[in-house]
Coordinates of N, CA and C and ligand atoms in Angstrom, one line a residue:
M1 N -1.7 -2.3 21.4 CA -1.0 -3.0 20.0 C -1.5 -3.0 19.0
S2 N -1.7 -2.1 17.6 CA -2.6 -2.1 16.6 C -1.6 -3.1 15.6
T3 N -1.9 -3.6 14.4 CA -1.4 -3.9 13.1 C -1.8 -2.8 12.3
I4 N -0.6 -3.0 11.2 CA -0.8 -2.3 9.6 C -0.1 -3.5 8.6
L5 N -1.2 -3.0 7.9 CA -0.8 -4.1 6.3 C -0.5 -3.4 5.5
L6 N 0.3 -4.1 5.2 CA 1.6 -4.2 4.3 C 0.4 -4.6 2.5
L7 N 0.3 -3.7 2.0 CA -0.3 -5.1 0.8 C 0.2 -4.3 -0.9
N8 N 1.0 -5.1 -1.2 CA 1.5 -5.5 -2.7 C 1.0 -6.2 -3.8
G9 N 0.4 -5.0 -5.2 CA 0.0 -5.9 -5.7 C 1.1 -6.6 -6.9
P10 N 0.7 -6.4 -8.0 CA 1.5 -7.6 -9.6 C 2.9 -6.6 -9.2
N11 N 3.6 -7.9 -9.7 CA 4.9 -7.7 -10.1 C 6.1 -6.8 -9.0
L12 N 5.5 -6.7 -7.7 CA 6.2 -5.7 -6.7 C 6.8 -7.1 -6.1
N13 N 6.8 -8.2 -5.9 CA 7.7 -9.6 -5.5 C 8.8 -9.3 -6.3
L14 N 9.4 -8.5 -7.8 CA 10.4 -8.4 -8.4 C 10.7 -7.2 -7.9
L15 N 10.4 -6.1 -7.1 CA 11.5 -5.4 -6.6 C 12.9 -6.0 -6.0
G16 N 14.0 -5.0 -6.8 CA 15.1 -5.2 -6.4 C 15.6 -5.7 -7.4
T17 N 15.3 -6.0 -8.3 CA 15.1 -6.8 -9.8 C 14.6 -6.3 -11.4
R18 N 13.4 -5.9 -11.0 CA 12.9 -5.5 -11.7 C 13.3 -4.1 -11.9
E19 N 13.1 -3.6 -13.3 CA 13.6 -1.9 -13.9 C 14.2 -1.3 -12.5
P20 N 15.4 -1.9 -12.4 CA 16.3 -0.7 -11.4 C 16.1 0.1 -11.2
A21 N 16.6 1.1 -12.4 CA 16.6 2.7 -12.6 C 15.1 3.3 -12.4
L22 N 13.8 2.7 -12.4 CA 12.5 3.0 -11.7 C 12.4 2.9 -10.8
Y23 N 12.6 1.7 -10.3 CA 12.2 1.0 -8.7 C 13.6 1.0 -7.6
G24 N 14.5 1.1 -8.3 CA 15.5 0.8 -7.6 C 15.9 -0.4 -7.0
S25 N 17.6 -1.1 -6.2 CA 17.4 -2.2 -5.7 C 17.1 -2.8 -4.3
T26 N 16.4 -2.0 -4.0 CA 15.6 -2.7 -2.9 C 14.8 -3.4 -3.1
T27 N 14.9 -4.6 -2.3 CA 13.8 -5.6 -2.2 C 12.9 -5.8 -1.5
L28 N 11.5 -6.4 -1.9 CA 10.2 -6.6 -1.0 C 10.5 -6.6 0.3
A29 N 11.4 -7.5 0.3 CA 12.1 -8.1 1.6 C 12.3 -7.3 2.9
D30 N 13.6 -6.6 2.3 CA 14.1 -5.0 2.6 C 12.8 -4.2 3.3
V31 N 11.7 -3.4 2.0 CA 10.9 -2.8 2.6 C 9.9 -3.5 3.7
Q32 N 10.0 -4.8 3.8 CA 8.7 -4.3 4.5 C 9.8 -5.0 6.3
A33 N 10.9 -5.3 6.3 CA 11.7 -4.9 7.6 C 11.4 -4.1 7.4
L34 N 12.3 -2.7 6.9 CA 11.8 -1.6 7.1 C 10.7 -0.6 7.8
C35 N 9.3 -1.1 7.1 CA 8.3 -0.6 7.9 C 7.9 -0.9 8.9
E36 N 8.1 -2.5 9.1 CA 8.4 -3.4 10.3 C 8.8 -2.6 11.4
R37 N 10.0 -1.9 11.0 CA 11.2 -1.6 12.2 C 10.1 -0.5 12.2
V38 N 9.3 0.3 11.7 CA 8.9 2.1 12.2 C 7.3 1.3 13.1
C39 N 7.0 0.8 12.7 CA 5.9 0.2 13.1 C 6.3 -0.1 15.0
Q40 N 7.4 -1.1 14.9 CA 7.5 -1.3 16.3 C 8.0 -0.1 17.0
T41 N 9.2 0.7 16.2 CA 9.2 1.8 16.9 C 8.1 2.2 17.9
A42 N 7.1 2.8 17.3 CA 5.6 2.6 18.0 C 4.9 1.8 18.3
G43 N 5.3 0.8 18.6 CA 5.4 0.0 19.9 C 3.2 -1.1 19.4
H44 N 3.9 -0.9 17.5 CA 2.4 -1.5 16.7 C 3.5 -2.2 16.1
S45 N 2.3 -3.4 15.3 CA 3.1 -4.3 14.8 C 2.7 -4.3 12.7
L46 N 3.3 -5.2 12.3 CA 3.4 -4.9 10.7 C 3.1 -6.4 10.3
E47 N 2.1 -6.4 9.2 CA 1.8 -7.3 8.6 C 2.0 -7.5 6.6
A48 N 2.7 -8.5 6.2 CA 2.4 -8.1 5.0 C 2.1 -9.0 4.0
F49 N 1.9 -8.8 2.8 CA 0.8 -10.2 1.8 C 1.2 -9.0 0.4
Q50 N 1.7 -10.4 -0.3 CA 1.7 -9.4 -1.7 C 1.2 -10.6 -2.9
S51 N 0.3 -10.1 -3.7 CA 0.0 -11.0 -4.3 C 0.3 -10.6 -6.3
N52 N -0.3 -11.4 -7.2 CA -0.2 -11.2 -8.6 C -1.7 -11.1 -8.8
H53 N -2.5 -11.3 -8.0 CA -3.9 -11.7 -8.4 C -4.6 -10.8 -7.6
E54 N -5.6 -10.4 -8.5 CA -6.8 -9.1 -8.2 C -7.5 -9.6 -7.2
G55 N -8.1 -10.6 -7.1 CA -9.1 -11.3 -6.2 C -8.4 -12.0 -4.8
A56 N -6.9 -11.9 -4.9 CA -6.6 -12.2 -3.4 C -6.6 -10.9 -2.9
L57 N -5.9 -9.5 -3.5 CA -6.0 -8.1 -2.8 C -7.4 -8.1 -2.4
I58 N -8.1 -8.7 -3.0 CA -9.9 -7.2 -2.9 C -9.7 -8.1 -1.4
D59 N -9.3 -9.9 -1.2 CA -9.9 -10.4 -0.2 C -9.1 -9.9 1.3
H60 N -7.9 -9.4 0.7 CA -6.8 -9.1 2.3 C -8.0 -7.3 2.9
I61 N -8.4 -7.1 1.4 CA -9.0 -5.8 1.8 C -10.2 -5.7 2.7
H62 N -11.1 -6.2 2.5 CA -12.1 -7.3 3.4 C -11.5 -7.5 4.5
S63 N -11.1 -8.6 4.5 CA -10.5 -8.8 6.2 C -10.0 -7.8 6.6
A64 N -9.3 -6.8 5.7 CA -8.2 -5.7 6.8 C -9.7 -5.0 7.2
G65 N -10.7 -4.5 6.3 CA -12.3 -3.7 7.0 C -12.0 -4.1 8.3
Q66 N -12.5 -5.9 8.1 CA -13.4 -6.3 9.6 C -12.4 -5.9 10.5
R67 N -11.2 -6.2 10.3 CA -10.0 -5.8 11.6 C -9.9 -4.1 11.9
F68 N -9.9 -3.9 11.0 CA -10.3 -1.9 11.7 C -11.3 -2.0 12.5
K69 N -12.7 -3.0 11.9 CA -13.9 -2.4 13.0 C -13.4 -2.8 14.6
S70 N -13.0 -3.7 14.2 CA -12.3 -4.6 15.2 C -11.9 -3.9 16.1
G71 N -11.1 -2.8 16.1 CA -10.0 -1.9 16.6 C -8.3 -2.6 16.6
E72 N -8.3 -4.0 15.7 CA -7.0 -4.4 15.7 C -6.1 -4.3 14.4
L73 N -6.7 -3.4 13.5 CA -5.7 -2.7 12.7 C -5.6 -1.4 11.9
L74 N -4.7 -0.6 12.2 CA -4.8 0.6 12.1 C -5.0 1.4 10.7
G75 N -4.9 0.4 9.4 CA -5.0 0.5 7.9 C -4.4 0.1 7.5
V76 N -4.2 0.6 6.2 CA -3.3 -0.8 4.6 C -2.4 0.2 4.2
V77 N -1.2 0.2 4.1 CA -0.3 0.1 3.2 C -0.7 0.0 1.9
F78 N -0.9 0.6 0.7 CA -1.2 -0.7 -0.8 C -0.5 0.5 -1.7
N79 N 0.7 -1.0 -2.1 CA 0.6 -0.5 -3.9 C 0.3 -1.6 -4.8
P80 N -0.7 -0.9 -5.5 CA -1.7 -1.7 -6.5 C -0.8 -2.1 -7.3
G81 N 0.3 -1.4 -7.6 CA 0.9 -1.9 -9.1 C 0.0 -1.5 -10.0
A82 N 0.0 -1.9 -11.1 CA -0.6 -1.9 -12.0 C -2.4 -1.8 -12.3
Y83 N -2.8 -2.3 -11.0 CA -4.7 -2.7 -11.0 C -4.5 -1.5 -10.3
T84 N -3.5 -0.1 -10.2 CA -4.0 0.7 -10.1 C -4.6 1.4 -11.5
H85 N -4.5 1.3 -12.2 CA -4.8 1.9 -13.4 C -5.6 1.4 -14.3
T86 N -6.2 -0.2 -13.8 CA -7.2 -0.8 -14.7 C -8.8 -0.9 -13.2
S87 N -8.6 -1.5 -11.9 CA -8.8 -2.2 -11.3 C -10.4 -1.4 -11.0
V88 N -11.8 -1.4 -11.1 CA -12.7 -0.8 -10.8 C -13.0 -1.5 -8.9
A89 N -12.6 -2.8 -9.0 CA -13.2 -3.8 -8.1 C -12.1 -3.3 -6.9
L90 N -10.9 -2.4 -7.3 CA -10.6 -2.1 -6.3 C -11.0 -1.7 -5.3
F91 N -11.2 -0.2 -6.5 CA -12.3 0.8 -6.1 C -12.9 0.7 -5.2
D92 N -13.8 -0.3 -5.7 CA -15.3 -0.4 -4.7 C -14.4 -2.0 -3.4
A93 N -13.9 -1.9 -3.7 CA -13.9 -2.9 -2.2 C -12.8 -2.1 -1.1
I94 N -12.1 -1.0 -1.8 CA -12.1 0.3 -0.3 C -12.9 0.9 -0.3
T95 N -13.9 1.4 -1.2 CA -15.4 1.9 -0.7 C -15.8 1.4 0.6
G96 N -16.1 -0.4 0.2 CA -16.8 -1.3 0.9 C -16.3 -1.1 2.2
V97 N -15.3 -0.7 2.6 CA -14.3 -1.2 4.0 C -14.6 0.4 4.8
A98 N -15.1 1.3 3.9 CA -14.5 2.7 4.4 C -15.4 2.9 6.2
P99 N -14.8 2.9 7.0 CA -14.0 4.6 6.7 C -12.5 4.0 7.0
M100 N -12.4 2.6 6.9 CA -11.2 1.9 7.0 C -9.4 3.1 6.6
P101 N -9.1 3.6 7.0 CA -7.7 4.4 5.9 C -7.0 3.3 5.3
L102 N -6.8 3.7 3.5 CA -5.8 3.1 3.1 C -5.1 4.2 2.6
M103 N -3.7 4.1 3.0 CA -2.9 4.7 2.5 C -2.0 4.3 0.3
E104 N -2.6 4.6 -0.4 CA -1.6 4.5 -1.8 C -0.2 5.1 -2.4
V105 N 0.7 4.2 -2.2 CA 1.8 4.5 -2.4 C 2.2 3.9 -4.2
H106 N 3.1 4.7 -4.2 CA 4.0 4.5 -5.9 C 5.2 5.2 -5.7
I107 N 6.1 3.6 -6.1 CA 7.6 4.1 -6.0 C 7.9 4.8 -6.9
S108 N 7.3 5.1 -8.4 CA 7.8 5.6 -9.2 C 7.1 6.7 -9.3
N109 N 7.6 8.2 -10.2 CA 6.5 8.8 -10.2 C 5.6 8.9 -11.7
V110 N 4.3 8.2 -11.1 CA 3.6 7.6 -12.2 C 3.3 8.9 -13.2
H111 N 3.3 9.6 -12.5 CA 2.5 11.1 -13.8 C 3.6 11.9 -14.7
A112 N 5.3 11.1 -14.5 CA 6.1 11.6 -14.8 C 6.7 10.2 -16.7
R113 N 5.1 9.6 -16.8 CA 6.2 8.0 -17.3 C 4.7 8.4 -18.5
E114 N 3.9 7.2 -18.9 CA 2.8 6.5 -20.0 C 2.3 7.2 -19.6
A115 N 1.2 7.8 -20.5 CA -0.2 8.2 -19.9 C -1.4 7.5 -18.8
F116 N -0.7 5.9 -19.7 CA -1.9 4.6 -18.9 C -1.9 4.9 -17.4
R117 N -0.4 5.0 -16.9 CA -0.4 5.5 -15.5 C -1.2 6.5 -15.0
H118 N -1.4 8.0 -15.3 CA -1.4 9.2 -15.0 C -3.2 8.6 -14.4
H119 N -4.0 8.2 -14.6 CA -5.3 8.0 -13.9 C -5.0 6.5 -12.8
S120 N -5.2 6.6 -11.7 CA -6.0 6.1 -10.6 C -7.3 5.8 -10.2
Y121 N -7.4 4.6 -10.3 CA -9.2 4.4 -9.8 C -9.0 4.0 -8.3
V122 N -7.4 3.9 -7.7 CA -7.5 3.7 -6.4 C -7.6 5.0 -5.7
S123 N -7.2 6.2 -6.1 CA -6.7 7.3 -5.6 C -8.2 7.7 -5.2
P124 N -9.0 7.7 -5.8 CA -10.4 8.9 -5.1 C -10.7 7.8 -3.7
A125 N -10.4 6.7 -3.6 CA -11.2 6.2 -2.5 C -10.1 5.7 -1.3
A126 N -8.8 6.3 -1.2 CA -7.8 6.1 -0.3 C -7.3 7.3 0.3
A127 N -7.1 7.6 1.8 CA -6.7 8.1 2.8 C -6.1 9.4 2.3
G128 N -4.7 8.9 1.6 CA -3.9 9.4 1.1 C -3.0 9.0 0.1
V129 N -2.0 9.4 -0.2 CA -1.4 8.9 -1.6 C 0.0 9.9 -2.1
I130 N 0.5 8.9 -2.0 CA 1.8 9.1 -2.2 C 2.7 8.7 -3.4
I131 N 3.5 9.3 -3.8 CA 3.8 9.1 -5.2 C 5.3 9.8 -5.9
G132 N 6.4 8.6 -6.1 CA 7.8 9.2 -6.2 C 8.7 9.3 -5.8
L133 N 8.4 9.2 -4.4 CA 9.1 8.7 -3.4 C 10.2 7.7 -3.4
G134 N 10.4 7.0 -4.1 CA 10.8 5.6 -4.0 C 10.5 4.4 -3.2
V135 N 11.4 3.6 -2.8 CA 10.5 2.6 -1.7 C 10.0 4.0 -0.2
E136 N 11.4 4.5 0.4 CA 10.8 5.7 1.4 C 9.4 5.8 1.5
G137 N 8.9 6.0 0.5 CA 6.9 6.6 0.3 C 6.6 5.3 1.3
Y138 N 6.9 4.3 1.2 CA 6.0 3.2 2.1 C 6.3 4.0 3.6
T139 N 7.7 3.7 3.9 CA 7.4 4.4 5.1 C 6.9 5.4 5.9
V140 N 6.8 6.7 4.6 CA 5.7 7.6 4.8 C 4.6 7.5 5.1
A141 N 4.1 6.3 4.5 CA 2.4 6.3 4.3 C 2.3 5.1 5.8
V142 N 3.5 4.5 6.0 CA 3.1 3.8 7.7 C 3.1 5.2 8.6
Q143 N 3.9 5.7 8.4 CA 4.1 6.6 9.7 C 2.8 7.7 9.6
A144 N 2.0 8.0 8.5 CA 1.0 8.7 8.2 C -0.1 8.0 8.7
L145 N -0.2 6.6 9.1 CA -1.1 5.5 9.4 C -1.1 6.1 10.8
L146 N 0.6 5.5 11.4 CA 0.4 5.6 13.0 C 0.2 7.1 13.6
R147 N -0.1 8.0 12.4 CA -0.5 8.8 13.5 C -1.7 9.5 13.8
R148 N -1.9 8.2 12.7 CA -3.4 8.6 13.2 C -4.1 7.3 14.5
A149 N -3.3 6.5 14.8 CA -3.4 5.5 16.2 C -4.1 6.7 16.7
P150 N -4.9 5.7 17.9 CA -5.8 6.4 18.9 C -4.8 7.0 19.7
N151 N -4.0 6.0 20.5 CA -3.0 7.4 21.1 C -1.7 7.2 21.1
A152 N -1.6 7.7 19.4 CA -0.5 8.0 18.8 C -0.3 9.8 19.4
P153 N 1.3 9.7 19.8 CA 1.7 11.2 20.4 C 1.3 12.0 19.3
R154 N 0.9 13.6 19.5 CA 0.2 14.2 18.8 C 1.7 15.6 18.7
Ligands
DQA1 C1 3.8 1.2 -9.5 C2 3.5 2.3 -10.7 C3 2.6 1.5 -11.3 O1 2.1 1.8 -12.3 C4 3.3 -0.1 -12.4 O2 2.5 -0.5 -13.0 C5 3.9 -0.5 -11.0 C6 4.1 -0.1 -10.0 C7 5.4 2.1 -8.5 O3 4.9 1.6 -7.3 O4 5.7 2.9 -9.1 O5 4.0 -2.0 -11.1 O6 2.2 1.2 -9.1

């Protein structure tokens, strides 16, 4: 049994009440429960962490890298929130723990929004990018990581 880390960045703790027209009415706790169910069905577990602080997210990526190396962690599903568009430090953290796979998720279609959301510092370091599928994107990302598990059914 391995673990997937679900990481969420700034303001995603407000999911469910924050701009519901854009992000929907599902809460972060609901998203976590949904992803946990997908992991458990495949015989794996999920851990979740949300922070509004860049350094805390970086620390979690570093420790995820160590746990990936030891075979304990399959990878990370990460919605970096607005840090997507600003953070060279997150890019460096993810490349620093290569080849740990990290799936970048955005609930909204950032390319259909303001120009400042069109660029991601995270995408070039990510194993995959899922954009605009709503909260369902998280489970798609979890499934993509599960398929990379050493004993996953092909
Ligand atoms: C987001 C998109 C970002 O531009 C925004 O800052 C967020 C959420 C999304 O999931 O669509 O906080 O990452």
